[in-house]
């Protein structure tokens, strides 16, 4: 591509073309840079600290401009400066002095005849050019004559914006150049006559950048997961459309947590953690907006959402900056902060401070929900000024006064809005010091707390649809001991095709010694890597697993995946082929299609224990005659694996009939799913188990219980790893199965009743209006037994349609 439309270019006062004594140096590079207004294109740009941003005029001399959209500037620079400018451009660190976003850089070549013609044309029109450049704000390097910085006074801009006199202005963004372009075009312009000799970017682009190495690029304070090589490969070439965020940086969410203290840093980390559970971090980047940077860094144009989360007083200057951001169409979320505006004021109510109250929250669709929340101790009231009209979201306390603690305030004409809260939506119950009852109240509302926060973030323009499915990863073959590995590889050699493939109805497994990128990884085609000596997965430590697996048979052969569709699906075909003596188990760090009872989907973020164990049970055995007990044994094994450890016996982990693991009788931490098939006289069984071990959100996990226990009892019990707990659970399960096979249900029922949640519990049969009965135990087949006052003890079955198996129990018809 060549640039041949230069008919409306205006020379700048600093251009050497204006002064006959100045010429373009031979070793310099001439180029054209295009830029656009961020607002008009609604394009995100990344937020960078000020010490990494490169202002374009610091590396070049501007020569001419063409107003309009896109706005074009013609400049020249030395080879070294052009290299620096090019690197910053490709890393998205290049900033234009007029607040616009650079989109293209084109190097050009000018003929000598053109330069001479321009020098002659400009000798009599210097005054006119000075008038044309009065609309521009270039920062010229020291020592250059004939120009000065023409930007507006910063404090004046702040004052005007906070008074809403200029709703779209900001201290970093002068009046739109495109708006002034019409006025400029009315003047008689000096022209750079058409240049047909411009070179394509492929032949003349940033030559010194080609030879730059990673060492030439300054270190950035954040990990942006990109390198110079990646930037070069993804840079947009001339003629290939606009350059839109070539490094793939997502829109920015900035967190302001007050003074730069250790406490503020901890608050930032806490808030960042909960936000990453609410939004897709591949779509948004979360940064700490430090107090000293609020008035100095150009964050206003690089911020999609500002979250203010400090109870400390906020200075007037910083408040004005926040108002300037709002006036530009910015979005603000206040979390227990003193920031208010629009005729709203805070009033302290000491009796509410750090207490648990019932919040009534009205969503954008006017539906209401109630939840337990921790209040800050302040409420919102109308002040003396005129109150702005309120938005749809609102929240008040369920008390006589119906105190306002969540308000929604649209602001200005550019779409600015703020949602201000005086409840601690950002705080996890596990981080707060409170009584056991308070912990239970807050944890029971934890899921709803996330619902409220996601509703607020959605109204403020963020997407809380965490629907990006991570790519599946290969399976890796590990063994708990060498003898098991030898036996499995011998069996494998006899059962795979010459190509190393085992084919089942829903899945093909291809066994290979090492992973190659061209290997297909899909839910129906999984490579299994057999040579894993050098592979150390992030979420599974084989040595920890080996040390804690004390079994004779179960769990010896491990198929591990960082991400898989379902551990149950992985073993669907293998369960009928692999000998039970090999003790096969599938473990995953994440599942994309986890299975639950009745087709329910089990959410499985990192931190869950996700496993499926393969066992065989003879039909003519104690357990073979009572297969429903398998799920009870697995649930019991999980609880016993934790509570049998010295000092962990009081961690309130329990079993809930028929297949759940609970914290007390409050919240579910996990569940068990059993798939059994009778072939001849053998049950082929897969036992799937999902358990929250180290993922506090959105509900609760085992490590939450340990942390809370340590606080209350001044203990220092260690937290659990997933690999450790899976190994202990399989070990306990094997012992429970052996005991059951030896003596039947009575061998395990005393321990089961010790941990179950139903002692003395009442339920209704059939429906919410059905007869009330007492739960008394489980029968010889593993079904629930209940007693109705004045009646007999009867066995009941779940109706199979309810998520909660205790909700609609029915008495089966007698045969």
mmCIF file of C-alpha atoms in Angstrom, residues 534-790:
data_model
loop_
_atom_site.group_PDB
_atom_site.id
_atom_site.type_symbol
_atom_site.label_atom_id
_atom_site.label_comp_id
_atom_site.label_asym_id
_atom_site.label_seq_id
_atom_site.Cartn_x
_atom_site.Cartn_y
_atom_site.Cartn_z
ATOM 1 C CA UNK A 534 9.421 -35.658 33.523
ATOM 2 C CA UNK A 535 5.848 -34.363 33.769
ATOM 3 C CA UNK A 536 4.947 -32.513 36.992
ATOM 4 C CA UNK A 537 1.343 -31.289 36.808
ATOM 5 C CA UNK A 538 0.442 -28.136 38.681
ATOM 6 C CA UNK A 539 -2.519 -29.642 40.535
ATOM 7 C CA UNK A 540 -1.379 -33.184 41.277
ATOM 8 C CA UNK A 541 1.692 -34.309 43.219
ATOM 9 C CA UNK A 542 2.365 -37.986 42.625
ATOM 10 C CA UNK A 543 4.683 -38.329 45.629
ATOM 11 C CA UNK A 544 2.080 -36.956 48.053
ATOM 12 C CA UNK A 545 -0.486 -39.325 46.558
ATOM 13 C CA UNK A 546 1.855 -42.306 46.824
ATOM 14 C CA UNK A 547 2.775 -41.592 50.453
ATOM 15 C CA UNK A 548 -0.872 -41.468 51.535
ATOM 16 C CA UNK A 549 -2.315 -44.319 49.473
ATOM 17 C CA UNK A 550 -2.199 -47.359 51.776
ATOM 18 C CA UNK A 551 -4.251 -49.867 49.783
ATOM 19 C CA UNK A 552 -3.805 -53.411 48.638
ATOM 20 C CA UNK A 553 -5.493 -52.848 45.294
ATOM 21 C CA UNK A 554 -7.554 -49.670 44.792
ATOM 22 C CA UNK A 555 -6.153 -46.499 43.230
ATOM 23 C CA UNK A 556 -2.861 -47.937 41.996
ATOM 24 C CA UNK A 557 -3.188 -46.839 38.347
ATOM 25 C CA UNK A 558 -3.946 -43.132 37.855
ATOM 26 C CA UNK A 559 -5.179 -41.412 34.719
ATOM 27 C CA UNK A 560 -4.746 -37.702 35.382
ATOM 28 C CA UNK A 561 -5.939 -34.711 33.328
ATOM 29 C CA UNK A 562 -5.638 -31.007 34.047
ATOM 30 C CA UNK A 563 -8.927 -30.489 32.155
ATOM 31 C CA UNK A 564 -11.300 -33.200 30.993
ATOM 32 C CA UNK A 565 -14.975 -33.514 30.180
ATOM 33 C CA UNK A 566 -15.796 -35.937 33.000
ATOM 34 C CA UNK A 567 -13.734 -38.459 34.944
ATOM 35 C CA UNK A 568 -16.758 -40.768 34.821
ATOM 36 C CA UNK A 569 -16.787 -40.654 31.018
ATOM 37 C CA UNK A 570 -13.081 -41.477 30.835
ATOM 38 C CA UNK A 571 -13.640 -44.877 32.423
ATOM 39 C CA UNK A 572 -16.995 -45.754 30.826
ATOM 40 C CA UNK A 573 -15.408 -48.209 28.399
ATOM 41 C CA UNK A 574 -12.360 -49.212 30.394
ATOM 42 C CA UNK A 575 -14.501 -50.410 33.328
ATOM 43 C CA UNK A 576 -15.363 -53.598 31.425
ATOM 44 C CA UNK A 577 -11.828 -54.208 30.117
ATOM 45 C CA UNK A 578 -9.351 -53.416 32.886
ATOM 46 C CA UNK A 579 -8.905 -56.137 35.508
ATOM 47 C CA UNK A 580 -10.050 -55.044 38.978
ATOM 48 C CA UNK A 581 -6.660 -56.047 40.364
ATOM 49 C CA UNK A 582 -5.084 -53.055 38.614
ATOM 50 C CA UNK A 583 -7.054 -50.546 40.729
ATOM 51 C CA UNK A 584 -7.833 -47.840 38.152
ATOM 52 C CA UNK A 585 -8.746 -44.255 39.138
ATOM 53 C CA UNK A 586 -9.287 -41.138 36.987
ATOM 54 C CA UNK A 587 -8.447 -37.757 38.542
ATOM 55 C CA UNK A 588 -8.907 -34.292 37.073
ATOM 56 C CA UNK A 589 -8.099 -30.764 38.203
ATOM 57 C CA UNK A 590 -11.106 -29.428 36.277
ATOM 58 C CA UNK A 591 -14.149 -30.898 34.559
ATOM 59 C CA UNK A 592 -16.187 -29.285 31.819
ATOM 60 C CA UNK A 593 -19.127 -31.717 31.934
ATOM 61 C CA UNK A 594 -19.152 -33.099 35.467
ATOM 62 C CA UNK A 595 -22.044 -35.463 36.168
ATOM 63 C CA UNK A 596 -24.407 -35.507 39.143
ATOM 64 C CA UNK A 597 -27.359 -37.570 40.258
ATOM 65 C CA UNK A 598 -30.417 -37.337 37.993
ATOM 66 C CA UNK A 599 -28.467 -35.555 35.240
ATOM 67 C CA UNK A 600 -27.499 -32.616 37.449
ATOM 68 C CA UNK A 601 -24.269 -30.838 36.522
ATOM 69 C CA UNK A 602 -21.524 -30.678 39.138
ATOM 70 C CA UNK A 603 -19.613 -27.389 39.079
ATOM 71 C CA UNK A 604 -15.914 -28.138 39.190
ATOM 72 C CA UNK A 605 -13.507 -25.214 39.490
ATOM 73 C CA UNK A 606 -9.859 -25.635 40.440
ATOM 74 C CA UNK A 607 -9.687 -26.697 44.085
ATOM 75 C CA UNK A 608 -12.295 -29.456 43.779
ATOM 76 C CA UNK A 609 -11.425 -33.066 44.358
ATOM 77 C CA UNK A 610 -12.644 -34.782 41.185
ATOM 78 C CA UNK A 611 -12.188 -38.499 40.804
ATOM 79 C CA UNK A 612 -13.801 -41.700 39.533
ATOM 80 C CA UNK A 613 -12.743 -45.025 41.017
ATOM 81 C CA UNK A 614 -13.123 -48.404 39.299
ATOM 82 C CA UNK A 615 -14.076 -51.457 41.411
ATOM 83 C CA UNK A 616 -15.584 -54.925 40.919
ATOM 84 C CA UNK A 617 -18.053 -56.411 43.424
ATOM 85 C CA UNK A 618 -19.152 -60.064 43.258
ATOM 86 C CA UNK A 619 -22.922 -60.439 43.087
ATOM 87 C CA UNK A 620 -22.939 -63.149 45.743
ATOM 88 C CA UNK A 621 -21.346 -61.149 48.508
ATOM 89 C CA UNK A 622 -22.621 -58.931 51.343
ATOM 90 C CA UNK A 623 -22.108 -55.780 49.297
ATOM 91 C CA UNK A 624 -23.168 -57.406 46.019
ATOM 92 C CA UNK A 625 -26.573 -58.065 47.558
ATOM 93 C CA UNK A 626 -26.818 -54.458 48.785
ATOM 94 C CA UNK A 627 -25.330 -52.323 45.991
ATOM 95 C CA UNK A 628 -27.041 -49.069 47.182
ATOM 96 C CA UNK A 629 -24.585 -49.161 50.100
ATOM 97 C CA UNK A 630 -21.712 -48.378 47.721
ATOM 98 C CA UNK A 631 -22.640 -44.681 47.648
ATOM 99 C CA UNK A 632 -23.016 -44.659 51.440
ATOM 100 C CA UNK A 633 -19.575 -46.182 51.865
ATOM 101 C CA UNK A 634 -17.965 -43.630 49.585
ATOM 102 C CA UNK A 635 -19.625 -40.683 51.368
ATOM 103 C CA UNK A 636 -18.558 -42.162 54.695
ATOM 104 C CA UNK A 637 -14.996 -42.685 53.415
ATOM 105 C CA UNK A 638 -14.648 -38.974 52.574
ATOM 106 C CA UNK A 639 -15.778 -37.885 56.043
ATOM 107 C CA UNK A 640 -13.729 -40.494 57.854
ATOM 108 C CA UNK A 641 -10.636 -39.648 55.780
ATOM 109 C CA UNK A 642 -10.773 -36.162 57.308
ATOM 110 C CA UNK A 643 -12.116 -36.735 60.806
ATOM 111 C CA UNK A 644 -9.925 -39.754 61.595
ATOM 112 C CA UNK A 645 -6.791 -37.602 61.435
ATOM 113 C CA UNK A 646 -5.594 -36.635 64.930
ATOM 114 C CA UNK A 647 -6.915 -33.158 65.906
ATOM 115 C CA UNK A 648 -9.297 -33.075 62.926
ATOM 116 C CA UNK A 649 -12.048 -35.104 64.631
ATOM 117 C CA UNK A 650 -14.082 -31.975 65.394
ATOM 118 C CA UNK A 651 -14.123 -30.638 61.826
ATOM 119 C CA UNK A 652 -17.886 -30.714 61.319
ATOM 120 C CA UNK A 653 -18.014 -32.748 58.122
ATOM 121 C CA UNK A 654 -21.027 -35.081 57.788
ATOM 122 C CA UNK A 655 -22.862 -37.486 55.476
ATOM 123 C CA UNK A 656 -26.362 -36.821 54.187
ATOM 124 C CA UNK A 657 -28.442 -39.677 52.807
ATOM 125 C CA UNK A 658 -28.174 -40.917 50.180
ATOM 126 C CA UNK A 659 -25.027 -39.504 48.547
ATOM 127 C CA UNK A 660 -23.987 -36.072 49.844
ATOM 128 C CA UNK A 661 -21.190 -34.686 52.023
ATOM 129 C CA UNK A 662 -22.233 -31.711 54.149
ATOM 130 C CA UNK A 663 -20.873 -29.080 56.482
ATOM 131 C CA UNK A 664 -22.967 -29.737 59.599
ATOM 132 C CA UNK A 665 -26.553 -29.668 58.324
ATOM 133 C CA UNK A 666 -25.951 -26.314 56.649
ATOM 134 C CA UNK A 667 -24.310 -26.612 53.225
ATOM 135 C CA UNK A 668 -23.261 -29.201 50.706
ATOM 136 C CA UNK A 669 -19.552 -29.676 50.077
ATOM 137 C CA UNK A 670 -19.661 -32.671 47.762
ATOM 138 C CA UNK A 671 -21.496 -35.608 46.334
ATOM 139 C CA UNK A 672 -21.128 -39.177 45.131
ATOM 140 C CA UNK A 673 -22.418 -40.767 41.913
ATOM 141 C CA UNK A 674 -22.327 -44.529 41.395
ATOM 142 C CA UNK A 675 -22.656 -46.235 38.005
ATOM 143 C CA UNK A 676 -23.023 -50.001 38.324
ATOM 144 C CA UNK A 677 -23.573 -52.659 35.678
ATOM 145 C CA UNK A 678 -24.129 -56.364 36.380
ATOM 146 C CA UNK A 679 -22.374 -58.659 33.919
ATOM 147 C CA UNK A 680 -22.760 -62.335 34.807
ATOM 148 C CA UNK A 681 -22.080 -62.527 38.522
ATOM 149 C CA UNK A 682 -19.966 -59.375 38.813
ATOM 150 C CA UNK A 683 -20.913 -55.757 39.333
ATOM 151 C CA UNK A 684 -18.687 -53.426 37.319
ATOM 152 C CA UNK A 685 -18.818 -50.171 39.241
ATOM 153 C CA UNK A 686 -17.588 -46.616 38.778
ATOM 154 C CA UNK A 687 -17.691 -44.396 41.884
ATOM 155 C CA UNK A 688 -17.531 -40.726 41.026
ATOM 156 C CA UNK A 689 -16.845 -38.183 43.754
ATOM 157 C CA UNK A 690 -16.715 -34.405 43.650
ATOM 158 C CA UNK A 691 -15.711 -32.508 46.786
ATOM 159 C CA UNK A 692 -14.910 -28.870 47.510
ATOM 160 C CA UNK A 693 -11.461 -28.993 49.098
ATOM 161 C CA UNK A 694 -9.800 -25.643 48.409
ATOM 162 C CA UNK A 695 -12.390 -23.586 46.504
ATOM 163 C CA UNK A 696 -14.206 -21.333 48.974
ATOM 164 C CA UNK A 697 -16.468 -19.778 46.399
ATOM 165 C CA UNK A 698 -19.239 -19.720 45.584
ATOM 166 C CA UNK A 699 -20.303 -21.874 48.547
ATOM 167 C CA UNK A 700 -17.937 -23.544 51.013
ATOM 168 C CA UNK A 701 -15.042 -26.005 51.113
ATOM 169 C CA UNK A 702 -13.268 -28.217 53.635
ATOM 170 C CA UNK A 703 -10.400 -25.780 54.070
ATOM 171 C CA UNK A 704 -12.944 -23.102 55.040
ATOM 172 C CA UNK A 705 -13.987 -25.310 57.923
ATOM 173 C CA UNK A 706 -10.375 -25.795 58.990
ATOM 174 C CA UNK A 707 -9.635 -22.068 58.847
ATOM 175 C CA UNK A 708 -12.726 -21.309 60.915
ATOM 176 C CA UNK A 709 -11.836 -24.021 63.425
ATOM 177 C CA UNK A 710 -8.308 -22.634 63.785
ATOM 178 C CA UNK A 711 -9.712 -19.167 64.530
ATOM 179 C CA UNK A 712 -12.163 -20.310 67.162
ATOM 180 C CA UNK A 713 -9.816 -22.710 68.954
ATOM 181 C CA UNK A 714 -6.489 -20.938 68.407
ATOM 182 C CA UNK A 715 -5.158 -23.921 66.482
ATOM 183 C CA UNK A 716 -2.863 -24.225 63.494
ATOM 184 C CA UNK A 717 -4.216 -27.251 61.662
ATOM 185 C CA UNK A 718 -2.837 -27.641 58.155
ATOM 186 C CA UNK A 719 -5.070 -27.208 55.134
ATOM 187 C CA UNK A 720 -5.711 -30.109 52.759
ATOM 188 C CA UNK A 721 -4.368 -30.761 49.297
ATOM 189 C CA UNK A 722 -6.611 -32.488 46.780
ATOM 190 C CA UNK A 723 -4.117 -35.283 45.988
ATOM 191 C CA UNK A 724 -3.625 -35.979 49.699
ATOM 192 C CA UNK A 725 -7.346 -36.245 50.391
ATOM 193 C CA UNK A 726 -8.087 -38.457 47.374
ATOM 194 C CA UNK A 727 -5.393 -40.922 48.452
ATOM 195 C CA UNK A 728 -6.698 -41.019 52.049
ATOM 196 C CA UNK A 729 -10.308 -41.422 50.897
ATOM 197 C CA UNK A 730 -9.488 -44.385 48.633
ATOM 198 C CA UNK A 731 -7.534 -45.960 51.483
ATOM 199 C CA UNK A 732 -10.468 -45.604 53.901
ATOM 200 C CA UNK A 733 -12.951 -46.846 51.265
ATOM 201 C CA UNK A 734 -11.022 -50.068 50.702
ATOM 202 C CA UNK A 735 -11.076 -50.763 54.452
ATOM 203 C CA UNK A 736 -14.817 -50.027 54.670
ATOM 204 C CA UNK A 737 -15.551 -52.350 51.724
ATOM 205 C CA UNK A 738 -13.471 -55.116 53.306
ATOM 206 C CA UNK A 739 -15.315 -54.717 56.620
ATOM 207 C CA UNK A 740 -18.728 -54.721 54.881
ATOM 208 C CA UNK A 741 -17.870 -57.823 52.851
ATOM 209 C CA UNK A 742 -16.784 -59.535 56.036
ATOM 210 C CA UNK A 743 -19.705 -58.697 58.357
ATOM 211 C CA UNK A 744 -22.364 -56.872 56.340
ATOM 212 C CA UNK A 745 -24.040 -53.511 57.145
ATOM 213 C CA UNK A 746 -23.520 -53.757 60.904
ATOM 214 C CA UNK A 747 -19.778 -53.444 60.345
ATOM 215 C CA UNK A 748 -20.124 -49.844 59.112
ATOM 216 C CA UNK A 749 -23.484 -48.507 60.347
ATOM 217 C CA UNK A 750 -22.245 -47.331 63.783
ATOM 218 C CA UNK A 751 -19.622 -45.137 62.079
ATOM 219 C CA UNK A 752 -22.157 -43.998 59.455
ATOM 220 C CA UNK A 753 -24.656 -42.916 62.116
ATOM 221 C CA UNK A 754 -21.890 -41.140 64.006
ATOM 222 C CA UNK A 755 -21.398 -38.780 61.077
ATOM 223 C CA UNK A 756 -24.808 -38.507 59.451
ATOM 224 C CA UNK A 757 -26.905 -35.342 59.693
ATOM 225 C CA UNK A 758 -30.344 -36.926 60.171
ATOM 226 C CA UNK A 759 -30.413 -37.818 63.855
ATOM 227 C CA UNK A 760 -33.806 -36.743 65.165
ATOM 228 C CA UNK A 761 -34.722 -35.117 61.838
ATOM 229 C CA UNK A 762 -38.299 -34.788 60.582
ATOM 230 C CA UNK A 763 -39.435 -34.800 56.940
ATOM 231 C CA UNK A 764 -42.750 -34.830 55.110
ATOM 232 C CA UNK A 765 -43.734 -37.697 52.850
ATOM 233 C CA UNK A 766 -44.908 -37.135 49.305
ATOM 234 C CA UNK A 767 -45.154 -33.331 49.312
ATOM 235 C CA UNK A 768 -44.910 -30.234 51.466
ATOM 236 C CA UNK A 769 -48.378 -31.045 52.825
ATOM 237 C CA UNK A 770 -47.684 -34.749 53.403
ATOM 238 C CA UNK A 771 -47.553 -36.463 56.788
ATOM 239 C CA UNK A 772 -44.638 -35.594 59.098
ATOM 240 C CA UNK A 773 -42.329 -38.520 59.945
ATOM 241 C CA UNK A 774 -39.137 -39.044 61.935
ATOM 242 C CA UNK A 775 -35.991 -40.414 60.266
ATOM 243 C CA UNK A 776 -34.744 -43.391 62.259
ATOM 244 C CA UNK A 777 -32.035 -44.966 60.087
ATOM 245 C CA UNK A 778 -31.390 -46.976 56.922
ATOM 246 C CA UNK A 779 -32.552 -50.515 56.273
ATOM 247 C CA UNK A 780 -30.624 -53.607 55.236
ATOM 248 C CA UNK A 781 -30.675 -52.513 51.578
ATOM 249 C CA UNK A 782 -29.531 -48.960 52.211
ATOM 250 C CA UNK A 783 -32.902 -47.184 51.930
ATOM 251 C CA UNK A 784 -34.210 -44.702 54.473
ATOM 252 C CA UNK A 785 -36.433 -45.785 57.353
ATOM 253 C CA UNK A 786 -38.939 -43.394 58.938
ATOM 254 C CA UNK A 787 -41.417 -43.571 61.796
ATOM 255 C CA UNK A 788 -44.780 -41.827 61.858
ATOM 256 C CA UNK A 789 -46.238 -41.116 65.273
ATOM 257 C CA UNK A 790 -48.730 -43.843 66.098
#
